[in-house]
PDB file of N, CA and C in Angstrom:
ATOM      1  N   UNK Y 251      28.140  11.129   3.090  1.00  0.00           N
ATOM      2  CA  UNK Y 251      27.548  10.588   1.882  1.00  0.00           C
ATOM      3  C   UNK Y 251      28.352   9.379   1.468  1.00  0.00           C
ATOM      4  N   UNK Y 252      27.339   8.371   1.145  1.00  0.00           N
ATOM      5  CA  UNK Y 252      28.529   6.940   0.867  1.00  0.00           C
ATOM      6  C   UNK Y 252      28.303   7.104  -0.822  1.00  0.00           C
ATOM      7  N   UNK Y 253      29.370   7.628  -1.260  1.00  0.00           N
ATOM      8  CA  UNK Y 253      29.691   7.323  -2.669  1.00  0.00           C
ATOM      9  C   UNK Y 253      29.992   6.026  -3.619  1.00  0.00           C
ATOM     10  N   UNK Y 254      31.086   5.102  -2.591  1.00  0.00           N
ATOM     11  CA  UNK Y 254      30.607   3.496  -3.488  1.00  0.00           C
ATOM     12  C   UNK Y 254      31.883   4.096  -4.001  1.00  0.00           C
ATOM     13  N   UNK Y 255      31.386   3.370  -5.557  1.00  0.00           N
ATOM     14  CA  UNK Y 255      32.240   3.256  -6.858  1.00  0.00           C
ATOM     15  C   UNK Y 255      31.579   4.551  -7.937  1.00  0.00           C
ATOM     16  N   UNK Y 256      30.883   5.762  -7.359  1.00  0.00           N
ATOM     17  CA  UNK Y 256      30.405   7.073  -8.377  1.00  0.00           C
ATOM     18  C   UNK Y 256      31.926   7.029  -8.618  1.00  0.00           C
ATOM     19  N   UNK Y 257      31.940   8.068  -9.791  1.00  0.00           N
ATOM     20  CA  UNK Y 257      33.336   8.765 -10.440  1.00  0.00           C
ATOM     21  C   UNK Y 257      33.129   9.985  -9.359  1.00  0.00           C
ATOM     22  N   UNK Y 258      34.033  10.508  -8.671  1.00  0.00           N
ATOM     23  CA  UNK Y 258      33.492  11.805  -8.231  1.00  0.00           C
ATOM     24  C   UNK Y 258      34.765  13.333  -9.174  1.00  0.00           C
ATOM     25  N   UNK Y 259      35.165  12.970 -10.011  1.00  0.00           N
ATOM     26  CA  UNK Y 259      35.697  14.070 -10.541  1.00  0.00           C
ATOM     27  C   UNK Y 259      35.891  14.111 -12.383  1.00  0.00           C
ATOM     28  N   UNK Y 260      35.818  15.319 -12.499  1.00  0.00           N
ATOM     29  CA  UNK Y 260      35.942  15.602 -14.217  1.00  0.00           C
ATOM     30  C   UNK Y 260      37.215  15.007 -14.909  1.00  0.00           C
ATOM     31  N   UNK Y 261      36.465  13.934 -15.515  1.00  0.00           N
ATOM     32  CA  UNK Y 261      37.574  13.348 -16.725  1.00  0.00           C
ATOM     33  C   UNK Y 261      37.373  12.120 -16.107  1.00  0.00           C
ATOM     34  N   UNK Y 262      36.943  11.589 -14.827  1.00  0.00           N
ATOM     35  CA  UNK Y 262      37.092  10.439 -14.601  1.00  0.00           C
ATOM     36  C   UNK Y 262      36.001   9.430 -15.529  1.00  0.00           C
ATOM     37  N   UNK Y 263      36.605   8.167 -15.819  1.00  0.00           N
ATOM     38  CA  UNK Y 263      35.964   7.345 -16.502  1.00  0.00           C
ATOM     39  C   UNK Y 263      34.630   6.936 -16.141  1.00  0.00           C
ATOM     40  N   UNK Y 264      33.612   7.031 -16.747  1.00  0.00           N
ATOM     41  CA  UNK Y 264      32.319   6.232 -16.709  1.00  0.00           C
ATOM     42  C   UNK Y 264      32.177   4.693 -15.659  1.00  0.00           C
ATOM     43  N   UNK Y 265      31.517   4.440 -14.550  1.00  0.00           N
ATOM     44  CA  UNK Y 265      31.858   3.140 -13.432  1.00  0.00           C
ATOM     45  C   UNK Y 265      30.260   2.955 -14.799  1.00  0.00           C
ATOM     46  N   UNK Y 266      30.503   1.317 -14.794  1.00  0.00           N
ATOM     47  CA  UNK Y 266      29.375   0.471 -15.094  1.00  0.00           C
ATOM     48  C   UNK Y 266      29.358  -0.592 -13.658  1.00  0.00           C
ATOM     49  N   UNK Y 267      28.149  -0.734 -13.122  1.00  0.00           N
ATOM     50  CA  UNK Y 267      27.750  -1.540 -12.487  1.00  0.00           C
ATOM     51  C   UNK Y 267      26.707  -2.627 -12.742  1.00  0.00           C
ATOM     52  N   UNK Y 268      26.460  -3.658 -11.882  1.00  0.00           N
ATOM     53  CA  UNK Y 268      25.258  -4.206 -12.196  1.00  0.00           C
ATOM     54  C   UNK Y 268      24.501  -4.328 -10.901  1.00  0.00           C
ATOM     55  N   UNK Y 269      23.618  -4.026 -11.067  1.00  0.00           N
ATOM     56  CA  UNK Y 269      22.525  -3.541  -9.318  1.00  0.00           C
ATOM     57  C   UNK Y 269      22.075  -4.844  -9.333  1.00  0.00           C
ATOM     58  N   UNK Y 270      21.489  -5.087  -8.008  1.00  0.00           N
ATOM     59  CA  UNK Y 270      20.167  -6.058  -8.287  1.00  0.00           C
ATOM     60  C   UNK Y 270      18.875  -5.755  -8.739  1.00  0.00           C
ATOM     61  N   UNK Y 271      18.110  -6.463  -9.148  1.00  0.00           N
ATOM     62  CA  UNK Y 271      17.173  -6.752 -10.251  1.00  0.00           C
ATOM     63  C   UNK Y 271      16.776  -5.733 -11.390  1.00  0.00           C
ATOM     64  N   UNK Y 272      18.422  -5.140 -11.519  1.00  0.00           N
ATOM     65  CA  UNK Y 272      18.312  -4.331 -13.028  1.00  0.00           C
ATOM     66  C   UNK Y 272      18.887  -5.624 -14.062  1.00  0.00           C
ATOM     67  N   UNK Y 273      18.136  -5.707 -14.846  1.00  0.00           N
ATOM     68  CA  UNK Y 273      18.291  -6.524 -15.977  1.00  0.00           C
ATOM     69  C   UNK Y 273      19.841  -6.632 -16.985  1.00  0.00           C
ATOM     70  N   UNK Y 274      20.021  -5.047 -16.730  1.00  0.00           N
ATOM     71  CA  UNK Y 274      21.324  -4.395 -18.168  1.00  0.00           C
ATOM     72  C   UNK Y 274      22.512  -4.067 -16.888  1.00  0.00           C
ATOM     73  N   UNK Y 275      23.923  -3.938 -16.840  1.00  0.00           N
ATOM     74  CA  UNK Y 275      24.426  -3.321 -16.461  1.00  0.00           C
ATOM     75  C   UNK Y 275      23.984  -1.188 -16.824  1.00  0.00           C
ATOM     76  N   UNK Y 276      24.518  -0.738 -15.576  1.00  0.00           N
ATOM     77  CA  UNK Y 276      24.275   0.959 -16.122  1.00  0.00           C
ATOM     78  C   UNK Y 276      25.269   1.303 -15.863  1.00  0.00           C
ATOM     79  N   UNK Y 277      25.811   2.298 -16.124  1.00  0.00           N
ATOM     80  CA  UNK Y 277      26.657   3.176 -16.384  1.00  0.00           C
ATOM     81  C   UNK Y 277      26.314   4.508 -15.956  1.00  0.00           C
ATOM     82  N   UNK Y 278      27.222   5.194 -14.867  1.00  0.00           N
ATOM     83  CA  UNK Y 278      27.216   6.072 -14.086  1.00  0.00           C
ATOM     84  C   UNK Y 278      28.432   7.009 -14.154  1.00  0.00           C
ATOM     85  N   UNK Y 279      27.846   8.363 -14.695  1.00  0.00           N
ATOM     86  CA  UNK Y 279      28.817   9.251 -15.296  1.00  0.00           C
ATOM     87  C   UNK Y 279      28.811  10.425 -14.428  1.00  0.00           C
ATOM     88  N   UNK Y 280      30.219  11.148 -14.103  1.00  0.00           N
ATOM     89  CA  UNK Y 280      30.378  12.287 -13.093  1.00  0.00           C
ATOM     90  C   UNK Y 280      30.095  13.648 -14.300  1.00  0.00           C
ATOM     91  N   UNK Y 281      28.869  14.149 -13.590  1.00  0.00           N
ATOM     92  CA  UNK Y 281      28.900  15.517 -14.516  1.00  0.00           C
ATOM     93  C   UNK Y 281      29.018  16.910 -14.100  1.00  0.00           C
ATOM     94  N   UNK Y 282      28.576  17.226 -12.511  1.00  0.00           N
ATOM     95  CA  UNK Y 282      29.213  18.130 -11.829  1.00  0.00           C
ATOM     96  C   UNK Y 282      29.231  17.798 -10.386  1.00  0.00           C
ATOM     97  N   UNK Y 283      29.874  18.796  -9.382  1.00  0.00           N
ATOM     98  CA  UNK Y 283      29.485  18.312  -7.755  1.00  0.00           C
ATOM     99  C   UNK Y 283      28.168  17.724  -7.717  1.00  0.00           C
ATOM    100  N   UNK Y 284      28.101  16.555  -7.122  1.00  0.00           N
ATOM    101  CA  UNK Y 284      26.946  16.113  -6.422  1.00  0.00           C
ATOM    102  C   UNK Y 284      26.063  15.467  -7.598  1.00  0.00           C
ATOM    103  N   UNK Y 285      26.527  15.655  -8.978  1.00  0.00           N
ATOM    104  CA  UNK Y 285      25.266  15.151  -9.933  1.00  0.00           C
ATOM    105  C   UNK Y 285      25.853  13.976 -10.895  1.00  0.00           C
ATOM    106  N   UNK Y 286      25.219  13.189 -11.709  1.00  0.00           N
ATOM    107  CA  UNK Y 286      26.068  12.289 -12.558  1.00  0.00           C
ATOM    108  C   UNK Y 286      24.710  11.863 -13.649  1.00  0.00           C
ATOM    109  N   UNK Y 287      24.752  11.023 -14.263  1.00  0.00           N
ATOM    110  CA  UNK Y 287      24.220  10.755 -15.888  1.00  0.00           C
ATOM    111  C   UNK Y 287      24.103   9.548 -15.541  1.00  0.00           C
ATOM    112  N   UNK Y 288      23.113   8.667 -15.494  1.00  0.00           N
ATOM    113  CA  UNK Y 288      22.559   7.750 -15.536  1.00  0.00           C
ATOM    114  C   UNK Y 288      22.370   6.952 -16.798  1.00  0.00           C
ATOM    115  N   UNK Y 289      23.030   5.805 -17.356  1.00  0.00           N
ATOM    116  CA  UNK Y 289      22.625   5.218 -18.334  1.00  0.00           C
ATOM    117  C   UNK Y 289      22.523   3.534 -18.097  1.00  0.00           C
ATOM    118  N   UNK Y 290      21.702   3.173 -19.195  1.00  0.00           N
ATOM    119  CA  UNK Y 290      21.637   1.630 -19.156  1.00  0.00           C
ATOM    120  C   UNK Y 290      22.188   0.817 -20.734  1.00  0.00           C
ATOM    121  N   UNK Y 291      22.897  -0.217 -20.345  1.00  0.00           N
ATOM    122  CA  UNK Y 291      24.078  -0.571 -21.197  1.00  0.00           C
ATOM    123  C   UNK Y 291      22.808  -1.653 -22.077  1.00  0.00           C
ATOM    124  N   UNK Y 292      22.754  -1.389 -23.379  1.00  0.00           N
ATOM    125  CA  UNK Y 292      21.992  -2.719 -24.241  1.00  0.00           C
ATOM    126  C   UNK Y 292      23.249  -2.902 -25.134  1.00  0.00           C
ATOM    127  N   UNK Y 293      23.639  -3.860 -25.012  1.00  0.00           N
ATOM    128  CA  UNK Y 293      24.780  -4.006 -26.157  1.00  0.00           C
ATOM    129  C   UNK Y 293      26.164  -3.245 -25.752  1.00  0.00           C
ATOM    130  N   UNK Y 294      26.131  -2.910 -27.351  1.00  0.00           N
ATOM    131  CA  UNK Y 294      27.140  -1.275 -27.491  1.00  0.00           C
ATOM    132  C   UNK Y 294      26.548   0.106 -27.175  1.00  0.00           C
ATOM    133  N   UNK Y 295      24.571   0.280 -26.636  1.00  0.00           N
ATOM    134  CA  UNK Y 295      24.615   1.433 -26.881  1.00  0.00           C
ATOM    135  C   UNK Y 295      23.776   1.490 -25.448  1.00  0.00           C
ATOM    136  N   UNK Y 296      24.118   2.730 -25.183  1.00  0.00           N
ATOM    137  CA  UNK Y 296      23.761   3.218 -23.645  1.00  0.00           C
ATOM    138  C   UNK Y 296      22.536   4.088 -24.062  1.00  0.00           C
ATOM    139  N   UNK Y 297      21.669   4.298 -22.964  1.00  0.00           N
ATOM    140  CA  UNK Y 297      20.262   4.570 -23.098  1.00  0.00           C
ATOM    141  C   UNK Y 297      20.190   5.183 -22.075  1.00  0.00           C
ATOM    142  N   UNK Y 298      19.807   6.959 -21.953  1.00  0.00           N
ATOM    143  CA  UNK Y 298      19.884   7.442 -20.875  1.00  0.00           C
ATOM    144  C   UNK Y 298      18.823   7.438 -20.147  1.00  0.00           C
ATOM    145  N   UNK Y 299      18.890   7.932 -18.763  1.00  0.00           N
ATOM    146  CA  UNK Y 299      17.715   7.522 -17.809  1.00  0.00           C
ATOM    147  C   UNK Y 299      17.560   8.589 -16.912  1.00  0.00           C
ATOM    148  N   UNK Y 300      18.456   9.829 -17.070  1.00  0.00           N
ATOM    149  CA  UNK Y 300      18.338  10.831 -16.223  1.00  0.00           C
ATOM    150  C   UNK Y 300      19.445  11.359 -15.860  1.00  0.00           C
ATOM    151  N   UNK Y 301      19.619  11.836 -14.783  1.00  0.00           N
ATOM    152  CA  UNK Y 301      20.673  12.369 -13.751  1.00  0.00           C
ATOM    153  C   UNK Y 301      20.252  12.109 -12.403  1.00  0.00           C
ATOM    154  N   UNK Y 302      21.213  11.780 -11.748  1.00  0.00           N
ATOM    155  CA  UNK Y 302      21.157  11.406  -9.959  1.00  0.00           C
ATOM    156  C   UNK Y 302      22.214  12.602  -9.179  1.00  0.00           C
ATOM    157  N   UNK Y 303      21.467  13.049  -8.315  1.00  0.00           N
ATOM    158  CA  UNK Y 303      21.806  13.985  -7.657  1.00  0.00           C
ATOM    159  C   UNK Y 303      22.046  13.949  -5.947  1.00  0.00           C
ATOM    160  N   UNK Y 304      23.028  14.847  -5.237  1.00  0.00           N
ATOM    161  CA  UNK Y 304      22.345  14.284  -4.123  1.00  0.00           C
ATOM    162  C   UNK Y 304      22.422  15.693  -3.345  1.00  0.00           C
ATOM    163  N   UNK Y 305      21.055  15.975  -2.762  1.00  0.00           N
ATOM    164  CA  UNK Y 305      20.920  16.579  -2.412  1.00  0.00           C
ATOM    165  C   UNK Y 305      20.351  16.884  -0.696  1.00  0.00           C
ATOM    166  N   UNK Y 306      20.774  17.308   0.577  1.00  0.00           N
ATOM    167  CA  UNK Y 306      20.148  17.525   1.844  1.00  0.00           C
ATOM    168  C   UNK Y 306      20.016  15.792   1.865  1.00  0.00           C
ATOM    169  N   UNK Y 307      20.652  15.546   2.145  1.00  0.00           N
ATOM    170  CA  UNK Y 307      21.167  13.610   2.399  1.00  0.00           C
ATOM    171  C   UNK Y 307      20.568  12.607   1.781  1.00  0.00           C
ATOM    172  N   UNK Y 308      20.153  12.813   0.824  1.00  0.00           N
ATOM    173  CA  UNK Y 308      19.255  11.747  -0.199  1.00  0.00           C
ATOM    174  C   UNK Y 308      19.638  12.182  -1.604  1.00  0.00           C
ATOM    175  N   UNK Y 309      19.507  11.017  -2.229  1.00  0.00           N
ATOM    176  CA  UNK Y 309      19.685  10.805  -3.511  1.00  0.00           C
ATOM    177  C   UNK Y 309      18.519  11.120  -4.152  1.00  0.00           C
ATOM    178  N   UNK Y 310      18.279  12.107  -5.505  1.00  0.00           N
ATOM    179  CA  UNK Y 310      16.988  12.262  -5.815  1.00  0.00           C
ATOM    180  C   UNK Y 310      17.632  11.381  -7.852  1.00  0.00           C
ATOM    181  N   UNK Y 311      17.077  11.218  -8.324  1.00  0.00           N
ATOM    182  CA  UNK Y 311      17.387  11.593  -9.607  1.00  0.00           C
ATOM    183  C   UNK Y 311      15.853  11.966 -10.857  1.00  0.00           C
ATOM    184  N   UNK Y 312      16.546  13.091 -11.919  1.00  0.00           N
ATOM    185  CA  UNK Y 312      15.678  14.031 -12.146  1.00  0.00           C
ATOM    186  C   UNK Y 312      15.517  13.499 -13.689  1.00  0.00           C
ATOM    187  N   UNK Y 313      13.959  13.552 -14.431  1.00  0.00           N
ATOM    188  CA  UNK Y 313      14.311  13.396 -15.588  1.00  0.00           C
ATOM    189  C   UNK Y 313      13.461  14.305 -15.993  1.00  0.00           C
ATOM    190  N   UNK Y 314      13.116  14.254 -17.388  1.00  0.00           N
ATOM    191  CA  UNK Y 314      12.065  15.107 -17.919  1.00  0.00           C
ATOM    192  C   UNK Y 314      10.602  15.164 -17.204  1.00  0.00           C
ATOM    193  N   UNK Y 315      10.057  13.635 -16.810  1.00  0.00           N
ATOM    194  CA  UNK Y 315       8.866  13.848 -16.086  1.00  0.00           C
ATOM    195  C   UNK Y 315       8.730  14.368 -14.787  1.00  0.00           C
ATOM    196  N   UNK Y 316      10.216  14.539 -14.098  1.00  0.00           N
ATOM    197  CA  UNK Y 316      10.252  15.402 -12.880  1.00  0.00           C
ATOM    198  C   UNK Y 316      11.173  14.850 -11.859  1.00  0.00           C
ATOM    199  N   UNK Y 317      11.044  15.150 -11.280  1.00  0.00           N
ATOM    200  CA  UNK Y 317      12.421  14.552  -9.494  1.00  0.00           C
ATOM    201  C   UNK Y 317      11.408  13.933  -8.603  1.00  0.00           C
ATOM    202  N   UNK Y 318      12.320  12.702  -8.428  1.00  0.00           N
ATOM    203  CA  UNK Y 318      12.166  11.824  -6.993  1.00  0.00           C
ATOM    204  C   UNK Y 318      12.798  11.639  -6.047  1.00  0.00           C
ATOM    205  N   UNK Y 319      12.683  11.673  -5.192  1.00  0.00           N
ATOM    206  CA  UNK Y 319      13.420  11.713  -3.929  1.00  0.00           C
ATOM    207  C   UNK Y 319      13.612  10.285  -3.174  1.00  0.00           C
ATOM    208  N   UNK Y 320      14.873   9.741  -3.494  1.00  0.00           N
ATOM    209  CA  UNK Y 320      14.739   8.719  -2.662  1.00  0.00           C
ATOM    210  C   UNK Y 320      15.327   8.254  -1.050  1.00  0.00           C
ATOM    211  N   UNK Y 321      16.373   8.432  -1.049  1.00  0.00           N
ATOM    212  CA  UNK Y 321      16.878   8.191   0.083  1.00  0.00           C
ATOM    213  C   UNK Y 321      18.742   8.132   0.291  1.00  0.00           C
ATOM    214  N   UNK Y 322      19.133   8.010   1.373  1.00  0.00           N
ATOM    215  CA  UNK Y 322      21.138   7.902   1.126  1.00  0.00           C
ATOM    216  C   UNK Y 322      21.427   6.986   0.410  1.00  0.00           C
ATOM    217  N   UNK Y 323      21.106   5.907  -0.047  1.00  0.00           N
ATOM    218  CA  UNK Y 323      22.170   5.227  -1.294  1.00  0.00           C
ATOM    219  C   UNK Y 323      21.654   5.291  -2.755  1.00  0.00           C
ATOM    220  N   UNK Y 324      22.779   5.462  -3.475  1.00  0.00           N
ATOM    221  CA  UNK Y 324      22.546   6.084  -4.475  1.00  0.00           C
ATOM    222  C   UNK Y 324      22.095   4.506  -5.139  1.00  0.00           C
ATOM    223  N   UNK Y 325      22.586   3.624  -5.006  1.00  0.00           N
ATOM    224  CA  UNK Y 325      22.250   2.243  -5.735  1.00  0.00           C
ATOM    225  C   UNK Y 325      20.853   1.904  -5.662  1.00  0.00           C
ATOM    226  N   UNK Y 326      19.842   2.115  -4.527  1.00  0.00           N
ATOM    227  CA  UNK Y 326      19.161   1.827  -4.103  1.00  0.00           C
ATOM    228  C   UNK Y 326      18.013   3.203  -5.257  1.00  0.00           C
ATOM    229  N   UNK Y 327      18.091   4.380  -5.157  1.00  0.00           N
ATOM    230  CA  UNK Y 327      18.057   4.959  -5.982  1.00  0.00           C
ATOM    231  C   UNK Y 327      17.648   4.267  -7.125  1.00  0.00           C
ATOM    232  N   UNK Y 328      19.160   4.603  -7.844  1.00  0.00           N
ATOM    233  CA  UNK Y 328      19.436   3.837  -9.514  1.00  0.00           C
ATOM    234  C   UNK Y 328      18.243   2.594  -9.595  1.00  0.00           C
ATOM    235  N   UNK Y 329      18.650   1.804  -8.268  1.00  0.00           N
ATOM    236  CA  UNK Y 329      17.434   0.776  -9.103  1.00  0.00           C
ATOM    237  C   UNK Y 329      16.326   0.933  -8.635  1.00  0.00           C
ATOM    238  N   UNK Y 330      15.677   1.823  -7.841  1.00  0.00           N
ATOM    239  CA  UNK Y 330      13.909   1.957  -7.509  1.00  0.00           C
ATOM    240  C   UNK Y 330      13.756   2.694  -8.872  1.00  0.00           C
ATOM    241  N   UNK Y 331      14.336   3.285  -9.145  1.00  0.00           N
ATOM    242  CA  UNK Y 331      14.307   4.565 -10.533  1.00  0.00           C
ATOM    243  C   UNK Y 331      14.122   3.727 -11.812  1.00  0.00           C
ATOM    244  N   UNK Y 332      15.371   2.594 -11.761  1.00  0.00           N
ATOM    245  CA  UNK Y 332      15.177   1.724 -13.310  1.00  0.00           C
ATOM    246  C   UNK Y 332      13.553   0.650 -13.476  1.00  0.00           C
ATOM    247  N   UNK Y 333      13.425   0.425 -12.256  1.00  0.00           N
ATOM    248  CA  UNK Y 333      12.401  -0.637 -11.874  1.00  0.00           C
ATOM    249  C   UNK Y 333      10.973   0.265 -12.159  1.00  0.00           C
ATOM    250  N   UNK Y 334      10.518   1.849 -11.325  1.00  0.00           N
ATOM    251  CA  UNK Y 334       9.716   2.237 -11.567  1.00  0.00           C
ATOM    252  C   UNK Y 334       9.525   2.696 -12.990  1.00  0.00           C
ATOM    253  N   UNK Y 335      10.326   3.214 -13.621  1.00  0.00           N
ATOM    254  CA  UNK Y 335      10.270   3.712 -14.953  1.00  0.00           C
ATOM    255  C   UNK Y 335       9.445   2.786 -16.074  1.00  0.00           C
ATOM    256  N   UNK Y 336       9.756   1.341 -15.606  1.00  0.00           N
ATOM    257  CA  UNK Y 336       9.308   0.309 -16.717  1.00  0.00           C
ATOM    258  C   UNK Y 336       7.958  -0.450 -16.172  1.00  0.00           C
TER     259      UNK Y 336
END
């Protein structure tokens, strides 16, 4: 699994990145094995977008309207996810 710049352990600090053609930097938070908190930075205030998971070699991330399955990078993910949402 290529992790990048995820936090992969408890207490570690929040990574903000900026993807391509996400508009906001997001912010990517470690919340247990394999899962993390998805947010997007407006300003001072972060705006959540889900959780990203990875599960059987793909990245899915899950929100209230349900789980998608995307593929091994989690960036690639994050931004099919920020892009489809809007």
């Amino acid at each position: 699994m290529l992790l990048g710049r995820l936090p992969t352990h408890a207490g570690a600090a929040p990574v903000e990145v900026r993807l391509p053609r996400s508009r906001f930097p997001v912010a990517i938070s470690f919340e247990s094995s394999d899962t993390w908190s998805i947010a997007e930075r407006f300003g001072e205030q972060l705006v959540s977008h889900g959780r990203l998971a990875y599960r059987a070699g793909a990245f899915v991330v899950r929100t209230a309207a349900g789980t998608t399955r995307y593929g091994p990078s989690w960036q690639a993910a994050v931004t099919a996810h920020l892009l489809r949402r809007g």
